[in-house]
Tab-separated table of C-alpha atoms in Angstrom:
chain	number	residue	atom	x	y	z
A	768	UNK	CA	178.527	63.856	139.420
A	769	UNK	CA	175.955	61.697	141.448
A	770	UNK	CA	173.187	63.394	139.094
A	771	UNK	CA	175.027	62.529	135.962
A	772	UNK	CA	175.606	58.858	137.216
A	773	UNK	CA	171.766	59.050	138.055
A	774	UNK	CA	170.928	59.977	134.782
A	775	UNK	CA	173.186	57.789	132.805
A	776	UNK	CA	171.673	54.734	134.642
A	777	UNK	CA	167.880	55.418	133.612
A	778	UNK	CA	166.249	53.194	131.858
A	779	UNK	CA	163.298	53.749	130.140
A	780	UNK	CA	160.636	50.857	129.009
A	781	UNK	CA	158.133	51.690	126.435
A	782	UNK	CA	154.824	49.664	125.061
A	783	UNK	CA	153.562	50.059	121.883
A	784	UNK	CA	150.052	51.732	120.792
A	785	UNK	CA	148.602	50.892	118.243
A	786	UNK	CA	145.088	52.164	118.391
A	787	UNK	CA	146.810	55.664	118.045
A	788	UNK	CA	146.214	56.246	114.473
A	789	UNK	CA	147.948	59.249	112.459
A	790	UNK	CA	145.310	61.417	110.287
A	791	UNK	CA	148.247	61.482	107.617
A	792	UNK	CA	148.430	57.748	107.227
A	793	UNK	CA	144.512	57.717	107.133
A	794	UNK	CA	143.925	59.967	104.455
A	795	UNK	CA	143.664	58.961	100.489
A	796	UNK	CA	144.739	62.072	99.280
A	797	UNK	CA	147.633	62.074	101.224
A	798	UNK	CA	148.413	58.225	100.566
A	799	UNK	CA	148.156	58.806	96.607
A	800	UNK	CA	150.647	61.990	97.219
A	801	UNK	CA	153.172	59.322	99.042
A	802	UNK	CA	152.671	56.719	95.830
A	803	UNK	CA	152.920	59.853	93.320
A	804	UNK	CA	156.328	60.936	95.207
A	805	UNK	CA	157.711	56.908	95.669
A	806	UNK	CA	157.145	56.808	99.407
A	807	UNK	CA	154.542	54.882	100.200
A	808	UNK	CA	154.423	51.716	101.870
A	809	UNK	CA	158.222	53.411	102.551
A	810	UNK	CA	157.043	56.082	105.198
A	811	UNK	CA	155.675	55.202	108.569
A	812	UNK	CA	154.487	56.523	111.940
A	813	UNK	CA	153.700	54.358	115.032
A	814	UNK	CA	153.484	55.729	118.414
A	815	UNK	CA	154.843	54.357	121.734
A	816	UNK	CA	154.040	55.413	125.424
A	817	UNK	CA	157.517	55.627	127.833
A	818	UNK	CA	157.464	55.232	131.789
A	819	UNK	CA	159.910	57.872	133.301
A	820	UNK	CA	160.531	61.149	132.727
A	821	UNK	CA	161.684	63.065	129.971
A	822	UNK	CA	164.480	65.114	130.018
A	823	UNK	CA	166.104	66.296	126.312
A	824	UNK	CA	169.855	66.217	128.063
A	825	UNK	CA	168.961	62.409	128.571
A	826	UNK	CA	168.044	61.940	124.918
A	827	UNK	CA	170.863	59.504	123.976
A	828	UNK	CA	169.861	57.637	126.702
A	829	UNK	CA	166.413	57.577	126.324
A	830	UNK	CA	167.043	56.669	122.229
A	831	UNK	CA	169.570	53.411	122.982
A	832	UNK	CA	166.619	52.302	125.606
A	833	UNK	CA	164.225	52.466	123.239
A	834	UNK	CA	166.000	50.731	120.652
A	835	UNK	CA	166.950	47.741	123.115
A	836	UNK	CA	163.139	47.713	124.262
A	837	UNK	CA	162.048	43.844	123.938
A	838	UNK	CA	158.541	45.256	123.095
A	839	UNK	CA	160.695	47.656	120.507
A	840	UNK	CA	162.722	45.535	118.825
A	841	UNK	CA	159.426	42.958	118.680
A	842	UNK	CA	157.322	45.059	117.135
A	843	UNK	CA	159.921	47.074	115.394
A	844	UNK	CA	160.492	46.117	111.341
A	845	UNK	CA	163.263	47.848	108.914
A	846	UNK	CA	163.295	47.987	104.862
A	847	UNK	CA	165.553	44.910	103.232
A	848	UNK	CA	165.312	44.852	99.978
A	849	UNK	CA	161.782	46.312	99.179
A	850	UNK	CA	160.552	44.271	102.033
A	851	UNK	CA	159.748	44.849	105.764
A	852	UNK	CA	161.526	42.223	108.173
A	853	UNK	CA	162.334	42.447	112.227
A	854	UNK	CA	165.404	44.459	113.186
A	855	UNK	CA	166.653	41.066	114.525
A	856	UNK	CA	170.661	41.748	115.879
A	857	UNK	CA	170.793	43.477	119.057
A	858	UNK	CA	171.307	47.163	118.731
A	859	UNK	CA	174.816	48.329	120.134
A	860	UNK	CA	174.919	51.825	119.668
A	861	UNK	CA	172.927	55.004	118.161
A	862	UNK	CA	173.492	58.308	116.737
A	863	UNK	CA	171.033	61.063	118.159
A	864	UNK	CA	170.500	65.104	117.177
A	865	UNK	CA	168.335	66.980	118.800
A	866	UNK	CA	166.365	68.997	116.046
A	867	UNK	CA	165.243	72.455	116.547
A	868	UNK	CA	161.371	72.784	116.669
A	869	UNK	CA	159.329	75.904	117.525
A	870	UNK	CA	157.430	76.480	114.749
A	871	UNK	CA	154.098	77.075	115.051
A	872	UNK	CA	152.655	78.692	111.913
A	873	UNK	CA	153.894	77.816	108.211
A	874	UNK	CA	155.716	81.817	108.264
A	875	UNK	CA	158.495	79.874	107.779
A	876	UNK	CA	158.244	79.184	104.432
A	877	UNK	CA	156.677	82.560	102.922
A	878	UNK	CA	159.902	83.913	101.406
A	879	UNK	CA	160.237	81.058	98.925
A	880	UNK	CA	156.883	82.779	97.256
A	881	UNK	CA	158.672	86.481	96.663
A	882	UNK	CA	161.819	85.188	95.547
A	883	UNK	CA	161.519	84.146	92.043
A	884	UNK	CA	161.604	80.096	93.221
A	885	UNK	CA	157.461	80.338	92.354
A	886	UNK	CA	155.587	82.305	89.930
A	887	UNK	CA	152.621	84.142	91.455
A	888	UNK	CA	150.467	81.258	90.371
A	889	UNK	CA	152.431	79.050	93.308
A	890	UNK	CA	154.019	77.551	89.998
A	891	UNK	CA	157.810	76.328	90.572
A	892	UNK	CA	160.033	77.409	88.063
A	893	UNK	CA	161.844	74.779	86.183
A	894	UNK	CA	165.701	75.417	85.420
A	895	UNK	CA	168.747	73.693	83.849
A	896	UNK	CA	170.891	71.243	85.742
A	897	UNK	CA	173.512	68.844	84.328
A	898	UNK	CA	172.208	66.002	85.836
A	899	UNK	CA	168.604	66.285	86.278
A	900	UNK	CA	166.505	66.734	82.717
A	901	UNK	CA	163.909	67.655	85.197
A	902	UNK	CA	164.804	70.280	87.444
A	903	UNK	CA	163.517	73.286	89.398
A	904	UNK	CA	164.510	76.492	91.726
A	905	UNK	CA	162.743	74.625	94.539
A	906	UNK	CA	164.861	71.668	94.304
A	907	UNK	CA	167.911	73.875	93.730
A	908	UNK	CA	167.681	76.104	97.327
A	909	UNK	CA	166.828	73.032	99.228
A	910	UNK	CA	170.148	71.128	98.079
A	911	UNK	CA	172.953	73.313	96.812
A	912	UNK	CA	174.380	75.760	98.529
A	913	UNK	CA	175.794	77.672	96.288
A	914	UNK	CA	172.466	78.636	94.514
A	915	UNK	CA	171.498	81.794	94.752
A	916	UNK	CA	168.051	80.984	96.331
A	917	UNK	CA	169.718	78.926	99.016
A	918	UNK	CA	169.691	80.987	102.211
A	919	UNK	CA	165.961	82.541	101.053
A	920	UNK	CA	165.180	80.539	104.214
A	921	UNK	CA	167.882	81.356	106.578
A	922	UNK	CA	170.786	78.882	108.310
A	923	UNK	CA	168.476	78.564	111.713
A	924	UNK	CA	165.187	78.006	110.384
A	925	UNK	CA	166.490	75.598	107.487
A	926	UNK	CA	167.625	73.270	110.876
A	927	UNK	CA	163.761	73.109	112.127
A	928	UNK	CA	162.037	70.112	111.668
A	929	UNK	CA	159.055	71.664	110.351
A	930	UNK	CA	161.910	72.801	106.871
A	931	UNK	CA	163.002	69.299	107.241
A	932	UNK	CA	159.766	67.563	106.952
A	933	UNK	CA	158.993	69.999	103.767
A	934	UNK	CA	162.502	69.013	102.120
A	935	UNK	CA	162.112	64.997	102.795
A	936	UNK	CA	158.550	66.420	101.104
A	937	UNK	CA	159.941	67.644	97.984
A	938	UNK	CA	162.828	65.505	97.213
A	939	UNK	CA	160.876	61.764	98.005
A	940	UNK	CA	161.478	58.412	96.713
A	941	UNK	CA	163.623	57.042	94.029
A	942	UNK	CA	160.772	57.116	91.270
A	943	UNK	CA	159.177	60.259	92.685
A	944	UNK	CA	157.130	62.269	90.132
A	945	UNK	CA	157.682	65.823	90.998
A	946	UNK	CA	154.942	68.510	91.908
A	947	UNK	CA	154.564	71.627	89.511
A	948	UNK	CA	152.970	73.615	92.281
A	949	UNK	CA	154.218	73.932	95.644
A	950	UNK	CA	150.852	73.376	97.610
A	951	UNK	CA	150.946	69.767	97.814
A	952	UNK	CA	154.015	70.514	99.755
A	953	UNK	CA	153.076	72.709	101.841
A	954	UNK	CA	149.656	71.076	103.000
A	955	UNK	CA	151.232	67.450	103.219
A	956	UNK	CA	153.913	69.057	105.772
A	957	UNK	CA	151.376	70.596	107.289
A	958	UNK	CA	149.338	68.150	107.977
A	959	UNK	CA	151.847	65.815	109.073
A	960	UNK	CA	153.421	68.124	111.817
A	961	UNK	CA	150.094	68.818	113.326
A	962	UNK	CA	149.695	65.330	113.490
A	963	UNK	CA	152.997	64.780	115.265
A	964	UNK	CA	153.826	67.589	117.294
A	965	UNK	CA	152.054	68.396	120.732
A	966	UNK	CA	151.710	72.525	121.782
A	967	UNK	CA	150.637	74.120	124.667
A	968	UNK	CA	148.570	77.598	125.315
A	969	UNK	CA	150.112	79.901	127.632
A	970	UNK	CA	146.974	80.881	129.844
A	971	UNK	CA	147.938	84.390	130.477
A	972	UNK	CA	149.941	85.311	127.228
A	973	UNK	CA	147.811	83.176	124.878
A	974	UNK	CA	150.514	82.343	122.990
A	975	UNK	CA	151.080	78.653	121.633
A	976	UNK	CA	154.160	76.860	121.988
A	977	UNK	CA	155.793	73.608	120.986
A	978	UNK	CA	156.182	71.062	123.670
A	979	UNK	CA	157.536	68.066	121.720
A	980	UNK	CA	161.279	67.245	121.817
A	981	UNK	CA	162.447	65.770	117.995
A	982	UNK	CA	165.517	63.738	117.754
A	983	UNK	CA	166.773	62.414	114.532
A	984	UNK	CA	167.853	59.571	115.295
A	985	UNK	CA	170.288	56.653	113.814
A	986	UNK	CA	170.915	52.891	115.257
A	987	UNK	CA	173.987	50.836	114.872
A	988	UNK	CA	174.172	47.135	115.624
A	989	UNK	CA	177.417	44.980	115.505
A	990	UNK	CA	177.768	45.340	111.207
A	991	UNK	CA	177.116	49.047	111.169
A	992	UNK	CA	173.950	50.808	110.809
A	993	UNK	CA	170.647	49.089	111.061
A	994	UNK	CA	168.092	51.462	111.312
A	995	UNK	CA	166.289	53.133	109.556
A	996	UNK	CA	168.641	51.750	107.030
A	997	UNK	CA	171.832	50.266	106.123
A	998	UNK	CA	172.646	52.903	103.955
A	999	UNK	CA	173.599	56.195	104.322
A	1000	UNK	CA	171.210	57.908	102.723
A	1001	UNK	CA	169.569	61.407	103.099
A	1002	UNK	CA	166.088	60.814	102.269
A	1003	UNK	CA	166.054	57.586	104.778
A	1004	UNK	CA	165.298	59.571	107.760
A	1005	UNK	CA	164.332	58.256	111.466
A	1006	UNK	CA	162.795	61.120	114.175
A	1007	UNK	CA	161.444	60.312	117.553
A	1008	UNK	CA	158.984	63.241	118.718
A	1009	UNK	CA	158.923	62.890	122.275
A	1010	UNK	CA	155.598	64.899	124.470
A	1011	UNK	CA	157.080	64.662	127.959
A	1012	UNK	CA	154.027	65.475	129.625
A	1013	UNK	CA	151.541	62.638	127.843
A	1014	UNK	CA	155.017	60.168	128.036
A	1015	UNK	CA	154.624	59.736	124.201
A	1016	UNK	CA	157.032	59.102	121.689
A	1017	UNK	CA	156.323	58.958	118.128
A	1018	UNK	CA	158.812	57.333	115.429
A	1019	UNK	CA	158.218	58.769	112.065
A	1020	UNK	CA	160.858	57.159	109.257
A	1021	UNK	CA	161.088	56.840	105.542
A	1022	UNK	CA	163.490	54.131	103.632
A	1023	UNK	CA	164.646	55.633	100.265
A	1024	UNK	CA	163.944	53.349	97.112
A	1025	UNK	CA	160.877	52.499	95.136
A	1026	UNK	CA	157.142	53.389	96.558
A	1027	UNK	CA	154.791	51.095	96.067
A	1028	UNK	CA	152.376	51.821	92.575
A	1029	UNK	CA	148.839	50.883	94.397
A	1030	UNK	CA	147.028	52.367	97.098
């Protein structure tokens, strides 16, 4: 019990760093992908450096800290109505899920390119929905689960982050213009875990392995949710990728709604 209380009673402070820069908010190509798909100037990355240690049993802990953070909730800005403003009301309480993450090649993904969801030419093949004028297999396995491409990726590896980060990917913003290849997918996910995830070589085995903690996370002040959104929405998103070694956390989040048109 003593090493519960002791664990329930850390605190954690963290500062802000903003000379760390992430490659996938540098890059044009990328940045024109976010405007094509409605997320830009609605995604965002910042990084933060944390002063105990990190432990992922301690995770709701270490989320509610960071949240209440003076240097946090200074720095800190959510979407209001197309418009960035300070988080402002204390935060109260917050939602965390620890979110499987071991990938360390894009194997992951290479049934969805035998399974008749492409055509050999990495084309996605469109197909009738009620709804949508403009639909596809791709969009079908990654959000019903009663289509028959659905578990091409199984249950386990559909919960990584690295699937995650591809499905936020594919489904975007509100006015999002939708890819007719899959590549733009797959490199922009790429490129944005590398960015965000830390590994480790194994000096006798060789063999890489993740060494980032993700938490999706969810904050709640007095009126309900706050951040990364008042609304309940699955394309607004909020993940903390915590290295334990460097003492790094970085906050990665999206707001759903309309991208901004210019670069």
């Amino acid at each position: 019990m003593a090493g519960e209380k002791c664990a329930f009673e850390q605190t954690f402070s963290f500062s802000h760093l903003p000379s760390k820069k992430f490659s996938f908010l540098q890059d044009k190509d990328t940045l024109g992908l976010f405007m094509k798909w409605s997320m830009l100037g609605r995604i965002s990355a910042q990084s933060y450096s944390f002063d105990q240690c990190f432990y992922p049993y301690n995770s709701q802990n270490f989320a509610l800290s960071f949240f209440r953070d003076p240097n946090i909730v200074a720095s800190l800005r959510q979407m209001e109505a197309g418009a960035w403003v300070p988080l402002g009301i204390p935060v109260v309480s917050v939602d965390v899920e620890v979110v499987p993450c071991s990938k360390v090649s894009m194997e992951l993904f290479d049934p969805i390119y035998s399974s008749g969801i492409l055509r050999p030419s990495g084309h996605i093949v469109k197909c009738f929905h009620d709804v949508c004028p403009d639909y596809d297999e791709l969009r079908q396995m990654l959000q019903e689960e009663d289509s028959e491409h659905y578990y091409v990726v199984g249950r386990e590896e559909r919960g990584e982050f690295l699937f995650r980060l591809f499905k936020h990917l594919c489904l975007g913003g509100e006015l999002c213009q939708y890819e007719d290849t899959v590549a733009p997918y797959i490199s922009t996910t790429k490129q944005i875990y590398k960015d965000l995830i830390s590994v480790q070589k194994d000096p006798e085995t060789k063999e890489i392995s993740v060494v980032s903690t993700v938490l999706k996370v969810c904050a709640y002040d007095e009126y309900g949710r706050c951040y990364p959104g008042r609304r309940d929405e699955e394309q607004t998103f909020a993940y903390m990728i915590v290295d334990p070694f460097k003492q790094h956390v970085a906050l990665l989040s999206h707001c759903y709604g309309t991208g901004s048109f210019t670069l």
